[in-house]
mmCIF file of C-alpha atoms (C1' of nucleotides) in Angstrom:
data_model
loop_
_atom_site.group_PDB
_atom_site.id
_atom_site.type_symbol
_atom_site.label_atom_id
_atom_site.label_comp_id
_atom_site.label_asym_id
_atom_site.label_seq_id
_atom_site.Cartn_x
_atom_site.Cartn_y
_atom_site.Cartn_z
ATOM 1 C CA MET A 10 139.257 20.149 57.665
ATOM 2 C CA ALA A 11 135.887 21.318 58.500
ATOM 3 C CA ARG A 12 133.716 23.884 56.600
ATOM 4 C CA ARG A 13 133.647 27.344 58.547
ATOM 5 C CA LEU A 14 130.142 28.632 59.002
ATOM 6 C CA THR A 15 129.654 31.637 56.549
ATOM 7 C CA ARG A 16 127.702 34.575 57.073
ATOM 8 C CA ASP A 17 124.535 33.804 55.712
ATOM 9 C CA PHE A 18 124.407 31.547 58.765
ATOM 10 C CA PHE A 19 124.332 34.554 60.849
ATOM 11 C CA ALA A 20 122.286 36.886 58.662
ATOM 12 C CA ARG A 21 118.934 35.025 60.016
ATOM 13 C CA ALA A 22 116.551 35.410 62.816
ATOM 14 C CA THR A 23 118.552 35.506 66.152
ATOM 15 C CA VAL A 24 116.531 32.961 67.880
ATOM 16 C CA ASP A 25 117.215 30.395 65.103
ATOM 17 C CA VAL A 26 121.096 31.345 64.728
ATOM 18 C CA ALA A 27 121.277 30.333 68.486
ATOM 19 C CA ARG A 28 119.367 27.536 68.341
ATOM 20 C CA ASP A 29 121.627 26.271 65.500
ATOM 21 C CA LEU A 30 124.862 27.244 66.784
ATOM 22 C CA LEU A 31 124.107 24.281 69.469
ATOM 23 C CA GLY A 32 126.522 21.320 67.904
ATOM 24 C CA GLN A 33 128.966 23.580 66.083
ATOM 25 C CA ARG A 34 132.305 23.984 67.097
ATOM 26 C CA LEU A 35 134.090 27.495 68.276
ATOM 27 C CA VAL A 36 137.850 27.506 67.129
ATOM 28 C CA HIS A 37 140.676 29.894 68.209
ATOM 29 C CA ALA A 38 143.666 29.339 65.889
ATOM 30 C CA VAL A 39 146.767 31.089 66.966
ATOM 31 C CA ASP A 40 150.029 30.121 65.679
ATOM 32 C CA GLY A 41 149.007 27.063 64.104
ATOM 33 C CA GLN A 42 147.689 25.935 67.826
ATOM 34 C CA ARG A 43 143.904 25.153 67.677
ATOM 35 C CA LEU A 44 141.641 25.629 70.617
ATOM 36 C CA SER A 45 138.208 24.548 70.332
ATOM 37 C CA GLY A 46 134.871 23.329 71.640
ATOM 38 C CA ILE A 47 131.373 21.930 70.748
ATOM 39 C CA ILE A 48 129.100 24.560 71.361
ATOM 40 C CA SER A 49 126.776 23.742 74.329
ATOM 41 C CA GLU A 50 124.845 26.774 75.487
ATOM 42 C CA VAL A 51 124.057 29.844 74.252
ATOM 43 C CA GLU A 52 121.578 33.073 74.548
ATOM 44 C CA ALA A 53 119.608 35.514 71.855
ATOM 45 C CA TYR A 54 119.509 39.118 72.466
ATOM 46 C CA VAL A 55 117.672 40.944 69.824
ATOM 47 C CA GLY A 56 117.391 44.548 69.040
ATOM 48 C CA GLU A 57 116.613 47.711 71.352
ATOM 49 C CA ALA A 58 113.269 46.679 72.196
ATOM 50 C CA ASP A 59 114.459 43.323 74.095
ATOM 51 C CA LEU A 60 115.251 45.457 77.554
ATOM 52 C CA ALA A 61 117.760 42.567 78.708
ATOM 53 C CA CYS A 62 119.843 43.723 75.412
ATOM 54 C CA HIS A 63 122.698 45.591 75.587
ATOM 55 C CA ALA A 64 121.259 47.841 72.775
ATOM 56 C CA LYS A 65 118.072 48.898 74.763
ATOM 57 C CA ALA A 66 119.975 52.401 75.388
ATOM 58 C CA GLY A 67 120.506 52.675 71.831
ATOM 59 C CA LYS A 68 123.329 52.868 69.943
ATOM 60 C CA THR A 69 126.765 54.116 72.198
ATOM 61 C CA ALA A 70 130.287 53.371 71.922
ATOM 62 C CA ARG A 71 130.184 50.328 73.613
ATOM 63 C CA THR A 72 127.245 48.929 71.397
ATOM 64 C CA ALA A 73 128.309 50.086 67.914
ATOM 65 C CA VAL A 74 129.607 46.705 67.206
ATOM 66 C CA MET A 75 125.797 45.394 67.760
ATOM 67 C CA TYR A 76 124.582 47.312 64.748
ATOM 68 C CA GLY A 77 127.397 46.119 62.449
ATOM 69 C CA PRO A 78 127.204 43.082 59.710
ATOM 70 C CA PRO A 79 126.196 39.599 60.502
ATOM 71 C CA GLY A 80 129.109 37.633 61.550
ATOM 72 C CA LEU A 81 131.433 40.146 63.674
ATOM 73 C CA ALA A 82 132.458 39.351 67.464
ATOM 74 C CA TYR A 83 130.927 41.634 69.750
ATOM 75 C CA VAL A 84 133.605 41.082 73.328
ATOM 76 C CA TYR A 85 132.619 43.321 76.129
ATOM 77 C CA PHE A 86 133.769 43.613 79.717
ATOM 78 C CA THR A 87 131.706 43.357 82.647
ATOM 79 C CA TYR A 88 131.843 42.668 86.977
ATOM 80 C CA GLY A 89 135.175 44.362 86.748
ATOM 81 C CA MET A 90 137.126 41.171 85.536
ATOM 82 C CA HIS A 91 135.170 38.905 82.713
ATOM 83 C CA TRP A 92 135.079 38.992 78.595
ATOM 84 C CA MET A 93 132.059 37.617 77.131
ATOM 85 C CA LEU A 94 131.995 36.858 73.407
ATOM 86 C CA ASN A 95 129.079 37.138 71.234
ATOM 87 C CA VAL A 96 128.333 36.547 67.663
ATOM 88 C CA ILE A 97 126.066 39.786 65.746
ATOM 89 C CA THR A 98 123.322 38.166 63.999
ATOM 90 C CA GLU A 99 120.878 39.261 61.465
ATOM 91 C CA ARG A 100 121.517 42.516 59.421
ATOM 92 C CA GLU A 101 123.400 45.703 59.488
ATOM 93 C CA GLY A 102 122.071 48.237 61.539
ATOM 94 C CA PHE A 103 119.955 45.975 63.577
ATOM 95 C CA PRO A 104 121.746 45.691 66.886
ATOM 96 C CA ALA A 105 121.311 41.704 67.814
ATOM 97 C CA ALA A 106 123.819 39.064 69.151
ATOM 98 C CA VAL A 107 123.992 35.371 70.137
ATOM 99 C CA LEU A 108 125.856 35.078 73.840
ATOM 100 C CA LEU A 109 128.357 31.609 73.900
ATOM 101 C CA ARG A 110 127.541 30.748 76.976
ATOM 102 C CA GLY A 111 129.483 27.436 77.365
ATOM 103 C CA VAL A 112 131.584 25.177 75.081
ATOM 104 C CA TRP A 113 132.087 21.620 75.612
ATOM 105 C CA PRO A 114 136.045 21.597 74.932
ATOM 106 C CA GLU A 115 138.086 19.515 72.190
ATOM 107 C CA GLU A 116 141.363 20.623 70.761
ATOM 108 C CA GLY A 117 144.026 22.416 72.844
ATOM 109 C CA MET A 118 143.026 21.089 76.539
ATOM 110 C CA ALA A 119 146.564 21.498 77.839
ATOM 111 C CA VAL A 120 146.528 25.224 77.074
ATOM 112 C CA MET A 121 142.958 26.008 78.521
ATOM 113 C CA ARG A 122 143.826 24.221 81.482
ATOM 114 C CA ALA A 123 147.036 26.207 82.084
ATOM 115 C CA ARG A 124 144.737 29.389 81.415
ATOM 116 C CA ARG A 125 142.206 28.610 83.686
ATOM 117 C CA GLY A 126 143.987 26.601 86.344
ATOM 118 C CA ARG A 127 140.683 24.730 87.565
ATOM 119 C CA PRO A 128 139.367 21.089 87.126
ATOM 120 C CA ASP A 129 138.325 19.713 83.637
ATOM 121 C CA ARG A 130 134.997 19.839 84.291
ATOM 122 C CA ILE A 131 134.723 23.489 84.673
ATOM 123 C CA LEU A 132 137.097 24.570 81.870
ATOM 124 C CA THR A 133 134.745 26.417 79.572
ATOM 125 C CA ASP A 134 131.028 25.809 81.144
ATOM 126 C CA GLY A 135 130.063 29.427 81.545
ATOM 127 C CA PRO A 136 130.478 32.586 79.237
ATOM 128 C CA ALA A 137 133.618 34.206 81.052
ATOM 129 C CA LYS A 138 135.189 30.576 81.728
ATOM 130 C CA LEU A 139 135.114 30.000 78.032
ATOM 131 C CA THR A 140 136.769 33.318 76.795
ATOM 132 C CA GLN A 141 139.263 32.760 79.420
ATOM 133 C CA ALA A 142 140.088 29.637 78.521
ATOM 134 C CA LEU A 143 140.378 30.116 74.638
ATOM 135 C CA GLY A 144 141.870 33.543 75.130
ATOM 136 C CA VAL A 145 139.387 35.707 73.986
ATOM 137 C CA ASP A 146 139.505 39.704 75.370
ATOM 138 C CA LYS A 147 138.751 43.013 73.808
ATOM 139 C CA ALA A 148 141.248 42.542 70.962
ATOM 140 C CA HIS A 149 138.939 40.397 69.479
ATOM 141 C CA ASN A 150 135.976 43.047 69.655
ATOM 142 C CA GLY A 151 134.789 43.855 66.290
ATOM 143 C CA LEU A 152 136.618 41.227 64.491
ATOM 144 C CA ASP A 153 135.225 39.544 61.445
ATOM 145 C CA MET A 154 134.532 35.910 62.435
ATOM 146 C CA CYS A 155 133.325 35.008 58.713
ATOM 147 C CA ALA A 156 136.460 36.489 57.416
ATOM 148 C CA ALA A 157 138.807 34.065 55.603
ATOM 149 C CA GLY A 158 141.665 34.846 57.397
ATOM 150 C CA ALA A 159 139.892 35.074 60.742
ATOM 151 C CA GLN A 160 141.254 33.368 63.834
ATOM 152 C CA LEU A 161 138.442 33.222 65.789
ATOM 153 C CA TYR A 162 135.609 31.673 63.896
ATOM 154 C CA PHE A 163 133.002 29.108 63.852
ATOM 155 C CA GLU A 164 133.012 25.491 61.927
ATOM 156 C CA GLU A 165 130.466 22.795 61.192
ATOM 157 C CA GLY A 166 130.075 20.755 63.815
ATOM 158 C CA PRO A 167 128.994 17.009 64.681
ATOM 159 C CA GLY A 168 125.544 18.493 64.959
ATOM 160 C CA LEU A 169 123.673 17.309 68.757
ATOM 161 C CA PRO A 170 125.835 14.665 69.821
ATOM 162 C CA GLU A 171 124.026 11.248 70.204
ATOM 163 C CA GLY A 172 121.664 11.062 73.262
ATOM 164 C CA THR A 173 121.678 15.045 73.759
ATOM 165 C CA THR A 174 118.435 17.459 73.379
ATOM 166 C CA VAL A 175 117.971 20.875 73.264
ATOM 167 C CA VAL A 176 116.319 22.592 76.209
ATOM 168 C CA ALA A 177 115.080 26.051 76.084
ATOM 169 C CA GLY A 178 114.536 28.336 79.194
ATOM 170 C CA PRO A 179 115.006 31.781 80.377
ATOM 171 C CA ARG A 180 117.868 33.956 80.279
ATOM 172 C CA VAL A 181 120.678 34.004 83.029
ATOM 173 C CA GLY A 182 121.479 36.936 85.257
ATOM 174 C CA LEU A 183 119.196 39.469 83.654
ATOM 175 C CA GLY A 184 118.686 41.111 87.301
ATOM 176 C CA LYS A 185 115.855 43.515 87.352
ATOM 177 C CA THR A 186 115.210 43.557 83.433
ATOM 178 C CA PRO A 187 111.222 43.403 82.945
ATOM 179 C CA GLU A 188 108.956 41.332 82.084
ATOM 180 C CA PRO A 189 108.153 39.841 79.148
ATOM 181 C CA TRP A 190 112.227 39.826 78.677
ATOM 182 C CA LEU A 191 113.443 38.383 81.849
ATOM 183 C CA SER A 192 111.359 35.217 80.831
ATOM 184 C CA MET A 193 111.764 34.785 77.301
ATOM 185 C CA PRO A 194 112.941 31.583 76.568
ATOM 186 C CA TRP A 195 116.024 32.399 74.497
ATOM 187 C CA ASN A 196 118.669 30.602 76.754
ATOM 188 C CA PHE A 197 119.416 27.029 74.741
ATOM 189 C CA ARG A 198 121.589 24.452 75.709
ATOM 190 C CA LEU A 199 122.549 20.758 75.204
ATOM 191 C CA ALA A 200 121.438 18.228 77.978
ATOM 192 C CA ARG A 201 121.605 14.903 78.080
ATOM 193 C "C1'" DG B 4 126.006 20.133 97.797
ATOM 194 C "C1'" DC B 5 124.265 24.405 97.981
ATOM 195 C "C1'" DG B 6 123.451 29.898 99.269
ATOM 196 C "C1'" DA B 7 125.592 33.834 100.270
ATOM 197 C "C1'" DC B 8 129.129 37.282 99.268
ATOM 198 C "C1'" DG B 9 133.261 39.832 98.040
ATOM 199 C "C1'" DA B 10 135.856 41.270 93.756
ATOM 200 C "C1'" DT B 11 136.487 44.705 90.605
ATOM 201 C "C1'" DG B 12 136.116 48.366 87.024
ATOM 202 C "C1'" DG B 13 133.270 50.122 82.566
ATOM 203 C "C1'" DG B 14 129.183 52.291 81.138
ATOM 204 C "C1'" DC B 15 125.358 54.948 81.529
ATOM 205 C "C1'" DT B 16 122.218 57.993 84.710
ATOM 206 C "C1'" DG C 14 126.559 56.573 92.292
ATOM 207 C "C1'" DC C 15 124.687 52.504 90.957
ATOM 208 C "C1'" DC C 16 124.412 48.520 87.721
ATOM 209 C "C1'" DC C 17 125.841 45.287 86.106
ATOM 210 C "C1'" DA C 18 124.401 38.641 79.777
ATOM 211 C "C1'" DT C 19 130.039 36.541 86.757
ATOM 212 C "C1'" DC C 20 133.193 33.850 88.956
ATOM 213 C "C1'" DG C 21 135.145 31.632 92.950
ATOM 214 C "C1'" DT C 22 135.570 30.784 97.864
ATOM 215 C "C1'" DC C 23 133.667 30.379 102.136
ATOM 216 C "C1'" DG C 24 130.667 28.658 105.880
ATOM 217 C "C1'" DC C 25 127.650 25.544 106.674
ATOM 218 C "C1'" DA C 26 125.022 20.892 106.062
#
DNA sequence: GCGACGATGGGCT
DNA sequence: GCCCATCGTCGCA
């Protein structure tokens, strides 16, 4: 049984946590059924000063979880139909998180196919696709992904698969976010 | 293969 | 009333 990532992993600079999450495994285990994938794309959102971060407007009912301790799940709803999964980083009181934007599916493919109803190559290659495939929604908002009994958590993965490299680039979908935040290279992904 | 756009609802001004 | 940390479909090449 692989080791779970512990709270100290997330209690670090958000950009470092983001990069280090690549190659680790995201797991949702329900009733003994493991759904999992190797993390292939992430993004860092760092504090109220980061104008792309939801916490830019301060602490509200929606963003309260971002001010909690590292290791919590921050799940929010957007575009009228999509759930996004983030994990809180740094320290309690400082709002920062890593958005999970893509995984390479491993375990539970049959369930993921049934939930997505789409070809395998686009099962989990987007932030809303992976929450749909893994069955993550508002019920997971605020849950501790580092707690002993957590059903949604991270495991030590294989690291960077042979022949892959890490590519850093601007974050996706930020719309009218002003510079320099619009172009900060805080999106990290695995590429061949 | 690729660009345009509609769906759809909560959060904030 | 406007803005989304998006996805799927459609039209056209």
